[in-house]
Every structure is written in structure tokens, then in C-alpha cells.
Short mmCIF file of C-alpha atoms and ligand atoms in Angstrom, two decimals:
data_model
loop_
_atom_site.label_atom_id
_atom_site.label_comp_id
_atom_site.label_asym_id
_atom_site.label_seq_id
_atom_site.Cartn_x
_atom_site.Cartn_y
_atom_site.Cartn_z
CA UNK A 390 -19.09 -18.02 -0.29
CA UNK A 391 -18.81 -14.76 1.90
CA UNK A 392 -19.68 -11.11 1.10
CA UNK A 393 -16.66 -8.85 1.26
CA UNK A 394 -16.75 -5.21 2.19
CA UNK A 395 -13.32 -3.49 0.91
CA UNK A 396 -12.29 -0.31 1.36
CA UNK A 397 -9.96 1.37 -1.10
CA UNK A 398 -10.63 -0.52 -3.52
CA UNK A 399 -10.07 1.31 -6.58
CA UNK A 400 -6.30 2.49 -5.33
CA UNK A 401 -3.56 -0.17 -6.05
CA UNK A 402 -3.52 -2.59 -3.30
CA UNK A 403 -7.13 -2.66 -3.07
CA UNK A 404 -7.79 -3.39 -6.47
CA UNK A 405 -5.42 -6.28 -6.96
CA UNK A 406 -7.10 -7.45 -4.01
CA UNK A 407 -10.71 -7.74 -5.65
CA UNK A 408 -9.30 -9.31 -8.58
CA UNK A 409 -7.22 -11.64 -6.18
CA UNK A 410 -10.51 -12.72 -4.61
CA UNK A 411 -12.05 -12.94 -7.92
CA UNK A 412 -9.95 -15.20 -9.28
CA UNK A 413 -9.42 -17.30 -6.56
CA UNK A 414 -12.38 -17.53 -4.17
CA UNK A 415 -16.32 -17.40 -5.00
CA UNK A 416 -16.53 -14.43 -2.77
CA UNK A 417 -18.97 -11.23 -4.00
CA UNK A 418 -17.52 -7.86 -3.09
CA UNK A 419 -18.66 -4.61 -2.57
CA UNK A 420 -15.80 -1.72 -2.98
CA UNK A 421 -16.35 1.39 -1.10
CA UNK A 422 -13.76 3.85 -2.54
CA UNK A 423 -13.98 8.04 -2.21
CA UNK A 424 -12.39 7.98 -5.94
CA UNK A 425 -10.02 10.35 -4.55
CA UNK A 426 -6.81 11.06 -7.21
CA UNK A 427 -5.65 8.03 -6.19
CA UNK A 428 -8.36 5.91 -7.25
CA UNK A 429 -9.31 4.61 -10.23
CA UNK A 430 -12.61 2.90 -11.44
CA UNK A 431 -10.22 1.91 -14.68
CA UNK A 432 -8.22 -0.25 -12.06
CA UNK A 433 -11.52 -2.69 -11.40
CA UNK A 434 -12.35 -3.14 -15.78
CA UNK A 435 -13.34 -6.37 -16.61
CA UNK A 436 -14.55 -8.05 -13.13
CA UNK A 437 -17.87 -9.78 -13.26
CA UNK A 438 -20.36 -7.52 -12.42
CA UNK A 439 -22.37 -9.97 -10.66
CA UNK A 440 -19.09 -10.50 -8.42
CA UNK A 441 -18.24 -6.77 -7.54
CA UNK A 442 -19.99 -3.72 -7.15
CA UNK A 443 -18.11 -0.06 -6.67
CA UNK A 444 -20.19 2.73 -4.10
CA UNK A 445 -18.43 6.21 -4.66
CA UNK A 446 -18.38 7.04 -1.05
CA UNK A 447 -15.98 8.21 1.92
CA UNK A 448 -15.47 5.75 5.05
CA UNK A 449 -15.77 8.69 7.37
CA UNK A 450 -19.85 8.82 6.29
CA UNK A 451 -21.18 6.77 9.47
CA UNK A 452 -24.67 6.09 7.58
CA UNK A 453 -23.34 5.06 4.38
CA UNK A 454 -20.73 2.56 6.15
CA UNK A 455 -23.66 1.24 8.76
CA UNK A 456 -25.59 0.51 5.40
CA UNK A 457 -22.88 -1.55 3.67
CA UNK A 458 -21.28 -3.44 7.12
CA UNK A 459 -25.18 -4.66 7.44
CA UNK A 460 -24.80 -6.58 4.25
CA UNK A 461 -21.17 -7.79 4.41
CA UNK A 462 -19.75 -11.15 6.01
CA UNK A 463 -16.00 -9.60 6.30
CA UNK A 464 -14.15 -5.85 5.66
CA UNK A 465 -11.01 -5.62 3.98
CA UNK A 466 -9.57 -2.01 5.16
CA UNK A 467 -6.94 -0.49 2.30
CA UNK A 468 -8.60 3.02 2.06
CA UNK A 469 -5.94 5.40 3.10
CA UNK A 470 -4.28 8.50 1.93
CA UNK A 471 -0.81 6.67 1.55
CA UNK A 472 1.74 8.75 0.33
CA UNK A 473 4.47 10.26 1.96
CA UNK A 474 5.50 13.12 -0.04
CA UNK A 475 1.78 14.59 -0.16
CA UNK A 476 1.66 14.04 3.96
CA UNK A 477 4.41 16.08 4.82
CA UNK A 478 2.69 18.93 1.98
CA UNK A 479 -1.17 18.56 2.93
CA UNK A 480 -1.28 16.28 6.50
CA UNK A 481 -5.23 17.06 7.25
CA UNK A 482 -6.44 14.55 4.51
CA UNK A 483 -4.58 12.32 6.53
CA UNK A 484 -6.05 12.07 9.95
CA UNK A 485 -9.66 12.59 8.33
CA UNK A 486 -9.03 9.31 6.53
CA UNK A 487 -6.39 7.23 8.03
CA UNK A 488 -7.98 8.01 11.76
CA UNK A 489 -10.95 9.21 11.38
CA UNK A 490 -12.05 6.98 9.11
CA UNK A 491 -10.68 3.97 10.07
CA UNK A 492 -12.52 4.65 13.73
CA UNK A 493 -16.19 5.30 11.40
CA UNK A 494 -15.56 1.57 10.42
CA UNK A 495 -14.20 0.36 13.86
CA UNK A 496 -17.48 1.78 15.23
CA UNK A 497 -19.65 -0.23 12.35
CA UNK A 498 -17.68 -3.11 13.10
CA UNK A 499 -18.58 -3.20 16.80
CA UNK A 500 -22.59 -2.47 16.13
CA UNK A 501 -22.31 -5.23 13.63
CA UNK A 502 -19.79 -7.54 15.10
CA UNK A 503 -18.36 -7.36 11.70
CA UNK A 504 -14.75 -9.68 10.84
CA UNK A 505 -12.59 -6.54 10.28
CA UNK A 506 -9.20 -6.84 8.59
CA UNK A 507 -6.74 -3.75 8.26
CA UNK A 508 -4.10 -2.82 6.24
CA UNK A 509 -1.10 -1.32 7.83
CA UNK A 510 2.32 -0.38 6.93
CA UNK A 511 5.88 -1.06 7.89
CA UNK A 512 6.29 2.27 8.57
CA UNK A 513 4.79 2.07 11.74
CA UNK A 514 8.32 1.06 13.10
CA UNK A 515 10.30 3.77 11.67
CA UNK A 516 13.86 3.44 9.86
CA UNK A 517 16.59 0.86 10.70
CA UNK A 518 20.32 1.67 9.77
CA UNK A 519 21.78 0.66 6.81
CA UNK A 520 23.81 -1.54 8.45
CA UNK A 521 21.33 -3.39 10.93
CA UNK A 522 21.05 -6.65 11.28
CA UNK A 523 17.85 -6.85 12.84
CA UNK A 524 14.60 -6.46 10.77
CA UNK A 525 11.42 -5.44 11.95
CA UNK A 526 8.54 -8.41 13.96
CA UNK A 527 5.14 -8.06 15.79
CA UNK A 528 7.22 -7.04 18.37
CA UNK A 529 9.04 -3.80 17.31
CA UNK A 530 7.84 -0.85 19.01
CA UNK A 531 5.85 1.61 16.91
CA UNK A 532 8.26 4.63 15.95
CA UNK A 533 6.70 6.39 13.26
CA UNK A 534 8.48 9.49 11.05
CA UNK A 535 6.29 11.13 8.83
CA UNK A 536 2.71 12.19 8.90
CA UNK A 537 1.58 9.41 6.74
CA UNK A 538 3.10 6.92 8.70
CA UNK A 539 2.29 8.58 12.44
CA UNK A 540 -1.51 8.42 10.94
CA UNK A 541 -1.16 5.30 9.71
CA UNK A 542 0.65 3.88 13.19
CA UNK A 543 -2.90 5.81 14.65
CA UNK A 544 -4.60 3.88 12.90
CA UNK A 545 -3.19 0.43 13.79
CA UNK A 546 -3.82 1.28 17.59
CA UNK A 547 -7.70 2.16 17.61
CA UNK A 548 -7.82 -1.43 16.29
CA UNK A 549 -5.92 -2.38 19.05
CA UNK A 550 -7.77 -0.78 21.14
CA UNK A 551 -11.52 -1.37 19.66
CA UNK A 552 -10.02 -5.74 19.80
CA UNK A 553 -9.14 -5.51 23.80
CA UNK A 554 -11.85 -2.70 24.19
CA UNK A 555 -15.34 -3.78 22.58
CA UNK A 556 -14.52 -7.45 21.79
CA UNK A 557 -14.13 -6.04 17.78
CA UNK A 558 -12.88 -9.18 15.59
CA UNK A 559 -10.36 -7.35 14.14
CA UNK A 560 -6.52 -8.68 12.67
CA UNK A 561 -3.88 -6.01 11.47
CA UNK A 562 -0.86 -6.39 8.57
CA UNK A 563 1.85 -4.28 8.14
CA UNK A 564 3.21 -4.93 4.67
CA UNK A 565 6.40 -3.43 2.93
CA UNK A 566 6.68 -1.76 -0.09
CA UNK A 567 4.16 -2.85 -3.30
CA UNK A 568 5.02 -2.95 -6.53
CA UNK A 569 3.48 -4.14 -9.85
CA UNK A 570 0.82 -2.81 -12.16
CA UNK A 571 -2.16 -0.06 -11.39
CA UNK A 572 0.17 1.97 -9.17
CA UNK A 573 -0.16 5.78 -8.60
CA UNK A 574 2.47 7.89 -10.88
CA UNK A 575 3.49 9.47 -7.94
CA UNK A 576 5.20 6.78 -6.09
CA UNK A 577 8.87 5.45 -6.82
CA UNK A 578 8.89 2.86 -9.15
CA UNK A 579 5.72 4.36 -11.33
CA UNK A 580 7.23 7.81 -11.62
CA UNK A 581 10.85 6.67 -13.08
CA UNK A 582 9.22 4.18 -15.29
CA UNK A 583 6.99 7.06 -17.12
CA UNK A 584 9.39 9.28 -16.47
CA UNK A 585 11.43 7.20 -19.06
CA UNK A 586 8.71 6.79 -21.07
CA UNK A 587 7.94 10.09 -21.46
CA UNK A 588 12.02 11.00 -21.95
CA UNK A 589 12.25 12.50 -18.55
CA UNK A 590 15.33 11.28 -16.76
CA UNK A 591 14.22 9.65 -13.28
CA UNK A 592 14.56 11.42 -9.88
CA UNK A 593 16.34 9.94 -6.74
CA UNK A 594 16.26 11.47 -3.70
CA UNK A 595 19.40 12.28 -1.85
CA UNK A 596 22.03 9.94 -2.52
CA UNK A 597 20.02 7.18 -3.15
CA UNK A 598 21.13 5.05 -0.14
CA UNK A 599 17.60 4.59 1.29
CA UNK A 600 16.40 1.08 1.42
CA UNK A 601 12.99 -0.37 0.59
CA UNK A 602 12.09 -4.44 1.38
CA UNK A 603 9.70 -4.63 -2.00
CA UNK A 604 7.08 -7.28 -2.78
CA UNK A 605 4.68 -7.68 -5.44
CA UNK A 606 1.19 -6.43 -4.68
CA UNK A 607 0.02 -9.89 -6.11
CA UNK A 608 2.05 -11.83 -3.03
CA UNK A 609 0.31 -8.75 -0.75
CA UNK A 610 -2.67 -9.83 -1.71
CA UNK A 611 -2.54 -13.74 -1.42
CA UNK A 612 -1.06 -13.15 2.59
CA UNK A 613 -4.00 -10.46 3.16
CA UNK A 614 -6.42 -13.29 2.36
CA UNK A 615 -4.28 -15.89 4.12
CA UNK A 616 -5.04 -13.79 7.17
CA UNK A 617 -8.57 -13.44 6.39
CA UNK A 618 -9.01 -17.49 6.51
CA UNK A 619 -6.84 -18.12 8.87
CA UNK A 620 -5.35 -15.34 11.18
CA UNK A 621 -6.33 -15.30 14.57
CA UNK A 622 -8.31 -12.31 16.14
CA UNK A 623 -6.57 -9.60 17.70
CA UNK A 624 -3.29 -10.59 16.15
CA UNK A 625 -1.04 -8.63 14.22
CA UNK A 626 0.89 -10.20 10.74
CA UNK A 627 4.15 -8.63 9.06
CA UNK A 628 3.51 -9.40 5.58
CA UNK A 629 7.27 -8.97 3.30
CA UNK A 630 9.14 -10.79 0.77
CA UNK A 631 13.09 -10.38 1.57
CA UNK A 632 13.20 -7.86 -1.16
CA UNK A 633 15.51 -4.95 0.00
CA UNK A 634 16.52 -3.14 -2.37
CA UNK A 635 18.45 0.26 -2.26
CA UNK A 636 16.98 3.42 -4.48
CA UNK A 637 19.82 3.48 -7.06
CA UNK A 638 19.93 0.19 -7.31
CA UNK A 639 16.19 0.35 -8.27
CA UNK A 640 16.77 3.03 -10.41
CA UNK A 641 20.04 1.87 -12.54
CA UNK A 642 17.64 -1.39 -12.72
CA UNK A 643 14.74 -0.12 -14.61
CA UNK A 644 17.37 2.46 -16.71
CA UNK A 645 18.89 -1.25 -17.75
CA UNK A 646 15.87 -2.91 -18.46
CA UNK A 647 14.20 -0.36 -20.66
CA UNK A 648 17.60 -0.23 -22.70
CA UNK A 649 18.97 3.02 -21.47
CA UNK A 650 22.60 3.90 -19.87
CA UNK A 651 21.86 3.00 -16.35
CA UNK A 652 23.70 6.38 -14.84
CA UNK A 653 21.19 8.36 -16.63
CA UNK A 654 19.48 9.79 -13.80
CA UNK A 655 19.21 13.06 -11.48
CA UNK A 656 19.71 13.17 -8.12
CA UNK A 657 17.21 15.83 -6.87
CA UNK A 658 16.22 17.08 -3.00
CA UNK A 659 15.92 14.67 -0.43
CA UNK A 660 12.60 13.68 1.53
CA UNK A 661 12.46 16.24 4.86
CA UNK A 662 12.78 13.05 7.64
CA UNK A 663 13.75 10.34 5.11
CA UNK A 664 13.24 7.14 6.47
CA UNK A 665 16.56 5.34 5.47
CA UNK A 666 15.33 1.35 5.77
CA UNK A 667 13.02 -0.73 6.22
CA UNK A 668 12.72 -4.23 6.47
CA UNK A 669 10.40 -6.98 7.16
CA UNK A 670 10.71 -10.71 9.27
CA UNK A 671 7.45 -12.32 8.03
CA UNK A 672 8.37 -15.75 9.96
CA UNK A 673 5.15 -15.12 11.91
CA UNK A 674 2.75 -15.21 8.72
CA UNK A 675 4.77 -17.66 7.11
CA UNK A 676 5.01 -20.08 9.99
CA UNK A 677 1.88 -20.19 11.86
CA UNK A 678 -0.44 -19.39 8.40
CA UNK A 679 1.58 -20.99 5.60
CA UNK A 680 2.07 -18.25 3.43
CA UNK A 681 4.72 -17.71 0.97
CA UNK A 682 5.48 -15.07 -1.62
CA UNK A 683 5.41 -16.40 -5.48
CA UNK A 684 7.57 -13.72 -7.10
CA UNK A 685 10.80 -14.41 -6.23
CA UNK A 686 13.01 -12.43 -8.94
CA UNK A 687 12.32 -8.69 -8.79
CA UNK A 688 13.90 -8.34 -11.81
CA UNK A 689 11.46 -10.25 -13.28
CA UNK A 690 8.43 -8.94 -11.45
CA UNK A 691 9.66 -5.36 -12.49
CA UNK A 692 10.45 -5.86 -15.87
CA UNK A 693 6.15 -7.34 -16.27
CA UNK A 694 5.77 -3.73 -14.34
CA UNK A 695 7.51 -2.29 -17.10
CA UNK A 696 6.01 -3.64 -19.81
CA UNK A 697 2.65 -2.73 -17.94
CA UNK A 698 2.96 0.88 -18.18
CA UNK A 699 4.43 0.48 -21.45
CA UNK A 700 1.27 -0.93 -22.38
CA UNK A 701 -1.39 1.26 -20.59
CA UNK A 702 -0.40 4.86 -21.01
CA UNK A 703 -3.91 5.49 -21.09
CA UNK A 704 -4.80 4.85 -17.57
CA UNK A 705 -1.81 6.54 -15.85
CA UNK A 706 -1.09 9.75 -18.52
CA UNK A 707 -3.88 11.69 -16.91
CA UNK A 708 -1.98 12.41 -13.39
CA UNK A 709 1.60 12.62 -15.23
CA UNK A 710 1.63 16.04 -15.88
CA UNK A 711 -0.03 16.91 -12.48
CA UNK A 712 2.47 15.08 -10.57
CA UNK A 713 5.41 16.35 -11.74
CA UNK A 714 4.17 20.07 -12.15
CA UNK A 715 3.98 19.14 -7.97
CA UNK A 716 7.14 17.44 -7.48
CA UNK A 717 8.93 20.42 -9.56
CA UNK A 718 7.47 22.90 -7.04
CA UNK A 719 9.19 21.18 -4.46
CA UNK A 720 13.32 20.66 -6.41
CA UNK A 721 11.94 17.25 -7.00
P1 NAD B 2075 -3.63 4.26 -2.98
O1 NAD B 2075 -3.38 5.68 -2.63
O2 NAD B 2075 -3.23 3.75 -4.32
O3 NAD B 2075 -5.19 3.93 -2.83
C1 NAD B 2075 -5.96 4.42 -1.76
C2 NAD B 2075 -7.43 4.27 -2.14
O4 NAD B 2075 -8.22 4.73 -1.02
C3 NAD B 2075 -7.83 5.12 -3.35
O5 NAD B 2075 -8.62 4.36 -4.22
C4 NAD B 2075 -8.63 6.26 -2.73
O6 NAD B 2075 -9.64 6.78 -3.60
C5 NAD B 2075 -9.26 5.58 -1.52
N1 NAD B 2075 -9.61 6.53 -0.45
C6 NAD B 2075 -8.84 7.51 0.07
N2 NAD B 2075 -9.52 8.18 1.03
C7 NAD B 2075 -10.74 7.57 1.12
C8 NAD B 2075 -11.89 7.80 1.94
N3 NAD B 2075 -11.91 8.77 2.85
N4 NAD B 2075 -12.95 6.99 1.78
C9 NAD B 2075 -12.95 6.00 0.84
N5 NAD B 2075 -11.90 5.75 0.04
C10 NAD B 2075 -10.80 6.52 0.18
O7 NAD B 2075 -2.97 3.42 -1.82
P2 NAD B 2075 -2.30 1.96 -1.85
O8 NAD B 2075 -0.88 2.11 -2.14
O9 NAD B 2075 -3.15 1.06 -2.64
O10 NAD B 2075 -2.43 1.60 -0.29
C11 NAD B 2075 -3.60 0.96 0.18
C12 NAD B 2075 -3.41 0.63 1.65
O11 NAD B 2075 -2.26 -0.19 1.82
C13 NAD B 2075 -3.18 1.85 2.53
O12 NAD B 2075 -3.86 1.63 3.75
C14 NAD B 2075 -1.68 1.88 2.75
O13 NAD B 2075 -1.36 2.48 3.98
C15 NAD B 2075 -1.37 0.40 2.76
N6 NAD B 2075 -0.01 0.00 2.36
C16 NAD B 2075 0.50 0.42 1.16
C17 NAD B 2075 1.76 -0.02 0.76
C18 NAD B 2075 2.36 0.38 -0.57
O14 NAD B 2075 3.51 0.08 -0.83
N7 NAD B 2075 1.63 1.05 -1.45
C19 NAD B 2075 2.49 -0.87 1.61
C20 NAD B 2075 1.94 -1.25 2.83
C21 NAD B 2075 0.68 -0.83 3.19
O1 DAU B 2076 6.74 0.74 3.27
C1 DAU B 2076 5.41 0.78 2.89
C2 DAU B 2076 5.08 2.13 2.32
O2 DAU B 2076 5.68 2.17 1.02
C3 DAU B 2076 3.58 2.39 2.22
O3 DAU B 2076 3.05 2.47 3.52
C4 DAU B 2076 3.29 3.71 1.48
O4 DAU B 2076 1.89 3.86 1.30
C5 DAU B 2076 3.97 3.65 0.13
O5 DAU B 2076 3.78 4.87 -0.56
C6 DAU B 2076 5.46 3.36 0.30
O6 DAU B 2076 6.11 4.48 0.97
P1 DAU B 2076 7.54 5.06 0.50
O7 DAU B 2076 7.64 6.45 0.97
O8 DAU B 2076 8.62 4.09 0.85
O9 DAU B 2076 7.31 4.97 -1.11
P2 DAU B 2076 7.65 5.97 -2.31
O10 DAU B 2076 7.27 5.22 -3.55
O11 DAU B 2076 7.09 7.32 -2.11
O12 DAU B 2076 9.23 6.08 -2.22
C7 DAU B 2076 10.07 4.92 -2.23
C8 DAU B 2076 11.50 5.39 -2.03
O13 DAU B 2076 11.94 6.11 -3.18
C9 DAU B 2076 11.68 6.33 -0.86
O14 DAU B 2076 12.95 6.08 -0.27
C10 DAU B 2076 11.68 7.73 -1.51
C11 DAU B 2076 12.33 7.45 -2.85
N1 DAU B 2076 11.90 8.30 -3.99
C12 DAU B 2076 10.57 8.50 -4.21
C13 DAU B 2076 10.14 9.23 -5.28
C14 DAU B 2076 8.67 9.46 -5.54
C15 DAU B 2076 12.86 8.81 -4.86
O15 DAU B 2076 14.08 8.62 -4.67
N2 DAU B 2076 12.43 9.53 -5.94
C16 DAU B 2076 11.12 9.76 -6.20
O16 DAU B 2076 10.80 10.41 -7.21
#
């Protein structure tokens, strides 16, 4: 039994997480989480309270992280301001969190000699073209595009640095794109589902072309604690599920499955510096730690989204209005 430390963990990665280690370890955790608009103490409801404690608090406070890396075994990293759109609006929240912040905790880790695991993103490597047949590995060179993802790629080289540097015990994954429950209204998948829901007609950027690799947050989850048994320090793990997907594809998909004519959709301005693919070779993770991905039928896995935010309007209708008030300032 260990003592986890996660950060971000009232977002939407982060909380699957702690019920992830909930359900399948005997682990206590402690989430810190700035309950920014993107978190959510609804998204952490019914966990043991014995099991998981939340502290309101912002991992760029150096006393109140010293406090909690004193008491914890291991730190999960998710905290981040993730998304893209709100980067290229507002990019100052950006390097206070995603560098800033994650240097507070690489500076706790090294007083501490704290296990430190972070969260990354594919986006780190840029865009492929459509037509590519290479995907991205460990050993693609870091190329980000937007503000999000330039923070983000930051962020992934002060660990780096604080491994070879100060002997930190530190791994890194750099996952594709989530789906499932709990997620922000303001991402992809989220927004056209209420946006049905709500008898708005979903918004694709552009033409649509743009290609995501998407993977259940539950199959994020189960790799990030593979990697936290068994990955070895100072290495880096690509975490995907061969799940590219293009945009309309994704969006004439979830038209289908909530029974409407699958054309019925706008196409609205494009994303300034689009990234147009991504994709992910996880042979590393899946080789040398064993991991696999469980949800092998997206259709599947987004149709139990579906029926998710069919069921809990009450946890996501608070942003709605908010979020697309925003994204119809910008012609999206
Ligand atoms: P999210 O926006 O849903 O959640 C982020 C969480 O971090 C929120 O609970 C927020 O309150 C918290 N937070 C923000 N700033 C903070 C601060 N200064 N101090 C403490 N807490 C703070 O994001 P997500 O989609 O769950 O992403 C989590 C992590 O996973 C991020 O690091 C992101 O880069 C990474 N990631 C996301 C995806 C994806 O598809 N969503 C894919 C790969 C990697
Ligand atoms: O690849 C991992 C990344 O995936 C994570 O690092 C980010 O935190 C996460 O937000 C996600 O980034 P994207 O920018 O790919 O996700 P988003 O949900 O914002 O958009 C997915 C695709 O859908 C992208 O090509 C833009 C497009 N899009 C998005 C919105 C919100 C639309 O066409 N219409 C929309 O309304």
C-alpha cells in the first residue's frame, strides 16, 4: 500500500485515475487540484473517504506542495491547463501552470526524493500528414504548434532535465487523445454530444480532415499505473490505442448513434495552426511493460460516452452556456 500524491485530480484524466487506483490497488490518495473551470469536485463523488482526500490548492504554492510531497510515497502529475482553443486566446495561465508549476513540484521532488510521474501529451511532436506512414515513438523530435502544446513540450523537458540534472526519479507519458465520461464541454467529443442534446447542431472545424489517435481515459489510466509499477526512471512511454479517427468521421458517428441524420452538422472556422494528425506507436509500453488497451471498439466506448452525458446533465450544464457564448465570439 503506497500514498499517492495526484495532481489534477478533479479534471478528467485525473479523476478516472483516482477511481482507477481505487478500484484496483489499496493505494490512499491525496488530490491536489486548483478547482479551476476545469475541475470538478462532482468528478471524485462516491470514493471512500478514508481512500482519498481533495486539498483546493495550486501546484505553483512551493509550501503547500513541500507539505503534501512530505507525506506521499509517489506523484501522479495531470494538473495542466490543457486546452488548445483557450491557449491560443489566454496563453499566461499556461506557462504559470504547465511550467511553472510543474518545476514547483520538480523542486519538491528533488528535496524529497519523491517517485514523480508526469503526464504529457502527443502534441509534443507536432502534426504528421494525412498521408504518413510513420507514427510518432520516444524518439520523435519535439515540434510543438500551439501554446498549449509548446508549454506542455516545456514541461516534459524540465523533467528531463531535473532526471539527468538532480538524480529526480522521474518517468514521462505522452498519451493521445481521451475520451469517455467526466470530460470538459469544451473539448471535441463533449461539446457535439451536448450540443445534440441541447438541439444545437455540432461544430467541425475546417473541413474536418484533421486526425485524432483516440483512447479511452479508462485504458489511459491502467498504462499510467503500468508505468508507475513498472517503468524505469528517466524513461519516457507513448501511451495510444490505434484509434485514429478523422473529425467528420467522429462527428457523422455520434449524429448516427444518437439517431439523427449524420450530415447534420456545421462546418465553422478553423483552429489558427491546426495540427492536422497525430498518431501514436505505443510498442515501447506495450512491449517492455505489458500493457494493453481494453476498449477496442470506439463505437462502443463512445456510444457508453453518450449515454453518460445523456445521463448526467447535471454535472456538465453549468459550463454549457459559458462555452459556447466563448466559442461564438470566436465564428466557432
Ligand atoms: P482538464 O483540463 O480536464 O483537468 C485539469 C485539472 O488540473 C483540473 O482539475 C484543474 O482544476 C487542475 N489545475 C489546473 N491548473 C492547476 C494548478 N495551477 N494547480 C492545481 N490544479 C490545477 O485536463 P485533462 O484533459 O484531464 O488533462 C490532464 C492532463 O493530461 C494534462 O496534463 C494534459 O496535458 C494531459 N493530457 C490530456 C489528454 C486529453 O486528451 N485530455 C491527452 C494527453 C495528455
Ligand atoms: O492529443 C492529446 C491532446 O488532445 C491533449 O493534450 C489535450 O489536452 C486535449 O485537449 C486534446 O487536444 P485537441 O486539441 O486534439 O482536442 P480538442 O477536443 O480540442 O479537439 C479535437 C479535434 O476536434 C481537433 O482537431 C479540433 C477539432 N474540434 C474541436 C472542437 C472543440 C472541432 O472540429 N470542433 C470543435 O468544436
Amino acid at each position: 500500500m503506497a500514498h499517492l500524491l495526484v495532481t489534477g485530480g478533479a479534471g478528467f484524466i485525473g479523476s478516472n485515475f483516482v477511481h482507477h487506483v481505487v478500484a484496483h490497488t489499496d493505494h490512499t490518495v491525496t488530490v491536489l487540484d486548483k478547482l479551476t473551470y476545469a475541475g470538478n469536485e462532482a468528478s471524485l463523488a462516491g470514493l471512500p473517504e478514508d481512500r482519498v482526500d481533495l486539498v483546493v490548492g495550486d501546484i505553483a504554492d512551493a509550501e503547500l506542495v513541500d507539505g503534501l510531497f512530505e507525506k506521499a510515497d509517489a506523484v501522479v502529475h495531470y494538473a495542466a491547463e490543457s486546452h488548445n482553443d483557450n491557449s491560443l486566446h489566454d496563453p499566461r495561465p499556461f506557462l504559470d501552470t504547465n511550467i511553472i508549476g510543474t518545476y514547483t513540484l520538480l523542486e519538491a521532488a528533488r528535496r524529497h526524493d519523491t517517485r514523480l510521474h508526469h503526464i504529457s501529451t502527443d502534441e509534443v511532436y507536432g502534426d504528421l500528414e494525412l498521408d504518413d506512414p510513420a507514427r510518432f515513438t520516444e524518439h520523435t523530435p519535439y515540434n510543438p504548434s500551439s501554446p498549449y502544446s509548446s508549454t506542455k513540450a516545456g514541461s516534459d523537458l524540465l523533467v528531463r532535465a531535473w532526471v539527468r540534472s538532480f538524480g529526480v526519479r522521474a518517468t514521462i507519458s505522452n498519451c493521445s487523445n481521451n475520451y469517455g465520461p467526466y470530460q470538459h464541454v469544451e473539448k471535441f467529443i463533449p461539446r457535439q454530444i451536448t450540443n445534440v442534446l441541447r438541439g444545437i447542431r455540432p461544430k467541425l472545424y475546417g473541413k474536418g480532415e484533421n486526425v485524432r489517435d483516440w483512447i479511452h481515459a479508462d485504458d489511459h489510466s491502467s498504462a499510467v499505473l503500468t508505468i508507475l509499477d513498472k517503468g524505469e526512471i528517466g524513461e519516457t512511454y507513448l501511451i495510444g490505442a490505434d484509434g485514429e479517427k478523422d473529425n467528420k468521421t467522429v462527428v457523422e458517428l455520434i449524429l448516427q448513434l444518437m439517431g439523427h441524420s449524420p450530415d447534420a452538422y456545421d462546418h465553422v472556422t478553423d483552429r489558427a495552426g491546426h495540427d492536422l494528425r497525430y498518431a501514436i506507436d505505443s510498442t515501447k509500453l506495450r512491449t517492455e511493460l505489458g500493457w494493453s488497451p481494453t476498449y477496442r471498439d470506439f463505437e462502443a466506448g463512445l456510444a457508453a460516452t453518450i449515454d453518460w452525458y445523456r445521463a448526467n446533465e447535471a454535472w456538465w450544464a453549468p459550463a454549457k452556456d459559458g462555452v459556447e457564448a466563448f466559442y461564438a465570439s470566436k465564428g466557432q
